[in-house]
Each structure stands twice: as C-alpha cells, then as structure tokens.
Amino acid sequence: MIASRASGAEPLEAAVRRELEAGPATFAALARRLTADGDPRPLLEVLENLARAGRVELDESGEAIRARRRDAPAA
C-alpha cells in the first residue's frame, strides 16, 4: 500500500502508472492495492488527471483501466 507523500513513500501517480504498465486493472483493485486508509478520492483524482492527459483509458467494457500506449493517439 502507498502511504502519504509526507512519509516519503512512492507518490500515488507513480504507483498508479506502474500498476497500469503491468496490465489493465479495475478501480476497485487499484484502490485495494494503493490506498492505505481506504479513501479512494486521491486515487480517483490521479486517474482523472491521467485520463485528461491521455495517459489512461477504459477498455470497451468500461471496467478495466489501462495505460495508453505512448504511440496510441488520444481519443
């Protein structure tokens, strides 16, 4: 699990990107692995920022979140 930034742990955005580079994941799975206190709001904010930047996308089912390939055009 990822601790707060104040503790010097890996920043949440870097952890999300690392997880998604390993393969698609659901929001629930990411929340279980990456939130130390069970509050999903910081994770949601990071995913929204990554989506706006074109770095993540949903699969066709709308359930899996995946990293966008660097050579793939943004939708």
Coordinates of N, CA and C in Angstrom, one line a residue:
M1 N 0.8 -1.2 0.0 CA 0.0 0.0 0.0 C 0.9 1.2 0.0
I2 N 0.3 2.3 -0.5 CA 1.0 3.5 -0.6 C 0.7 4.4 0.6
A3 N 1.7 4.9 1.2 CA 1.5 5.8 2.4 C 1.4 7.2 1.8
S4 N 1.2 8.2 2.7 CA 1.1 9.6 2.3 C 2.5 10.0 1.8
R5 N 2.4 11.1 1.0 CA 3.6 11.7 0.4 C 4.5 12.2 1.5
A6 N 4.0 12.6 2.6 CA 4.8 13.2 3.7 C 5.7 12.1 4.3
S7 N 5.3 10.9 4.2 CA 6.2 9.8 4.8 C 7.3 9.4 3.8
G8 N 7.3 10.0 2.6 CA 8.4 9.7 1.7 C 8.1 8.5 0.8
A9 N 6.9 8.0 0.9 CA 6.5 6.8 0.1 C 6.4 7.2 -1.4
E10 N 6.3 6.2 -2.2 CA 6.1 6.5 -3.7 C 4.9 7.3 -3.9
P11 N 5.0 8.4 -4.7 CA 3.8 9.2 -5.0 C 2.7 8.3 -5.6
L12 N 1.5 8.6 -5.4 CA 0.3 7.8 -5.9 C 0.3 7.8 -7.4
E13 N 0.6 8.9 -8.1 CA 0.5 8.9 -9.5 C 1.6 7.9 -10.1
A14 N 2.8 7.9 -9.5 CA 3.8 6.9 -10.0 C 3.4 5.5 -9.7
A15 N 2.7 5.3 -8.6 CA 2.3 3.9 -8.3 C 1.2 3.5 -9.2
V16 N 0.3 4.4 -9.5 CA -0.8 4.0 -10.5 C -0.2 3.7 -11.9
R17 N 0.7 4.5 -12.3 CA 1.3 4.3 -13.6 C 2.0 3.0 -13.7
R18 N 2.7 2.7 -12.6 CA 3.5 1.4 -12.5 C 2.5 0.2 -12.6
E19 N 1.4 0.3 -11.8 CA 0.4 -0.8 -11.8 C -0.2 -1.0 -13.2
L20 N -0.5 0.1 -13.8 CA -1.2 0.0 -15.1 C -0.2 -0.4 -16.2
E21 N 1.0 -0.1 -16.1 CA 2.0 -0.6 -17.1 C 2.1 -2.1 -17.0
A22 N 1.9 -2.7 -15.8 CA 1.9 -4.1 -15.7 C 0.7 -4.8 -16.3
G23 N -0.4 -4.0 -16.5 CA -1.6 -4.6 -17.1 C -2.8 -3.9 -16.7
P24 N -3.9 -4.1 -17.4 CA -5.2 -3.4 -17.0 C -5.6 -3.8 -15.6
A25 N -6.3 -2.9 -15.0 CA -6.8 -3.2 -13.6 C -8.2 -2.5 -13.4
T26 N -9.0 -2.9 -12.5 CA -10.2 -2.2 -12.2 C -9.9 -1.2 -11.1
F27 N -10.9 -0.2 -11.0 CA -10.7 0.8 -10.0 C -10.6 0.2 -8.6
A28 N -11.5 -0.8 -8.4 CA -11.5 -1.5 -7.0 C -10.2 -2.1 -6.7
A29 N -9.6 -2.8 -7.7 CA -8.3 -3.5 -7.5 C -7.2 -2.5 -7.2
L30 N -7.2 -1.4 -7.9 CA -6.2 -0.3 -7.7 C -6.4 0.3 -6.3
A31 N -7.7 0.5 -5.9 CA -7.9 1.1 -4.6 C -7.5 0.1 -3.5
R32 N -7.7 -1.2 -3.7 CA -7.2 -2.1 -2.6 C -5.7 -2.1 -2.5
R33 N -5.0 -2.0 -3.6 CA -3.6 -2.1 -3.6 C -2.9 -0.8 -3.3
L34 N -3.5 0.3 -3.6 CA -2.8 1.6 -3.5 C -3.3 2.6 -2.4
T35 N -4.4 2.3 -1.8 CA -4.9 3.2 -0.8 C -4.7 2.6 0.6
A36 N -3.9 3.3 1.4 CA -3.6 2.9 2.8 C -4.7 3.0 3.7
D37 N -5.5 4.1 3.6 CA -6.6 4.4 4.5 C -8.0 4.1 4.0
G38 N -8.1 3.5 2.8 CA -9.4 3.1 2.3 C -10.1 4.3 1.6
D39 N -9.5 5.5 1.6 CA -10.2 6.6 1.0 C -9.8 6.7 -0.5
P40 N -10.8 6.4 -1.4 CA -10.4 6.3 -2.9 C -10.3 7.7 -3.6
R41 N -10.7 8.8 -2.9 CA -10.7 10.1 -3.6 C -9.4 10.5 -4.2
P42 N -8.2 10.3 -3.5 CA -7.0 10.7 -4.1 C -6.7 9.8 -5.3
L43 N -7.1 8.5 -5.3 CA -6.9 7.7 -6.5 C -7.7 8.1 -7.6
L44 N -9.0 8.5 -7.3 CA -9.9 9.0 -8.4 C -9.3 10.2 -9.0
E45 N -8.8 11.1 -8.2 CA -8.2 12.4 -8.7 C -7.0 12.1 -9.6
V46 N -6.2 11.2 -9.2 CA -5.0 10.8 -10.0 C -5.5 10.2 -11.3
L47 N -6.4 9.3 -11.3 CA -6.9 8.7 -12.6 C -7.6 9.7 -13.5
E48 N -8.3 10.7 -12.9 CA -8.9 11.7 -13.7 C -7.8 12.6 -14.4
N49 N -6.8 12.9 -13.6 CA -5.7 13.7 -14.2 C -5.0 12.9 -15.3
L50 N -4.7 11.7 -15.1 CA -4.1 10.8 -16.1 C -5.0 10.7 -17.4
A51 N -6.3 10.6 -17.2 CA -7.2 10.4 -18.3 C -7.2 11.8 -19.1
R52 N -7.3 12.9 -18.4 CA -7.3 14.2 -19.1 C -6.0 14.4 -19.9
A53 N -4.9 13.8 -19.4 CA -3.6 13.9 -20.1 C -3.5 12.9 -21.2
G54 N -4.5 12.0 -21.3 CA -4.4 11.0 -22.3 C -3.5 9.8 -22.0
R55 N -3.2 9.6 -20.7 CA -2.3 8.5 -20.3 C -3.0 7.3 -19.9
V56 N -4.3 7.3 -19.6 CA -5.0 6.1 -19.3 C -6.3 6.1 -20.1
E57 N -6.9 4.9 -20.2 CA -8.2 4.7 -20.9 C -8.9 3.6 -20.3
L58 N -10.2 3.5 -20.6 CA -11.1 2.4 -20.2 C -11.1 1.4 -21.4
D59 N -11.3 0.1 -21.1 CA -11.5 -0.8 -22.1 C -12.9 -0.8 -22.6
E60 N -13.3 -1.6 -23.6 CA -14.6 -1.5 -24.2 C -15.7 -1.8 -23.1
S61 N -15.5 -2.6 -22.1 CA -16.5 -2.9 -21.1 C -16.7 -1.8 -20.2
G62 N -15.7 -0.8 -20.1 CA -15.8 0.3 -19.2 C -15.4 -0.1 -17.8
E63 N -14.8 -1.3 -17.6 CA -14.5 -1.7 -16.3 C -13.0 -1.7 -16.0
A64 N -12.2 -2.0 -17.0 CA -10.7 -2.1 -16.8 C -10.1 -0.7 -17.2
I65 N -9.1 -0.3 -16.4 CA -8.4 0.9 -16.7 C -7.0 0.4 -17.2
R66 N -6.5 1.0 -18.3 CA -5.2 0.6 -18.8 C -4.4 1.8 -19.2
A67 N -3.1 1.6 -19.1 CA -2.2 2.7 -19.6 C -2.3 2.8 -21.1
R68 N -2.3 4.0 -21.6 CA -2.4 4.3 -23.0 C -1.0 4.1 -23.5
R69 N -0.8 3.3 -24.6 CA 0.5 3.2 -25.2 C 1.0 4.5 -25.7
R70 N 2.3 4.7 -25.6 CA 2.8 6.0 -25.9 C 2.6 6.4 -27.4
D71 N 2.5 5.4 -28.3 CA 2.3 5.7 -29.7 C 0.8 5.7 -30.1
A72 N -0.1 5.4 -29.1 CA -1.5 5.4 -29.5 C -2.1 6.8 -29.4
P73 N -2.9 7.2 -30.4 CA -3.5 8.6 -30.3 C -4.5 8.7 -29.2
A74 N -4.7 9.8 -28.7 CA -5.7 10.1 -27.7 C -7.0 10.1 -28.3
A75 N -8.1 9.7 -27.6 CA -9.4 9.6 -28.2 C -10.0 11.0 -28.3

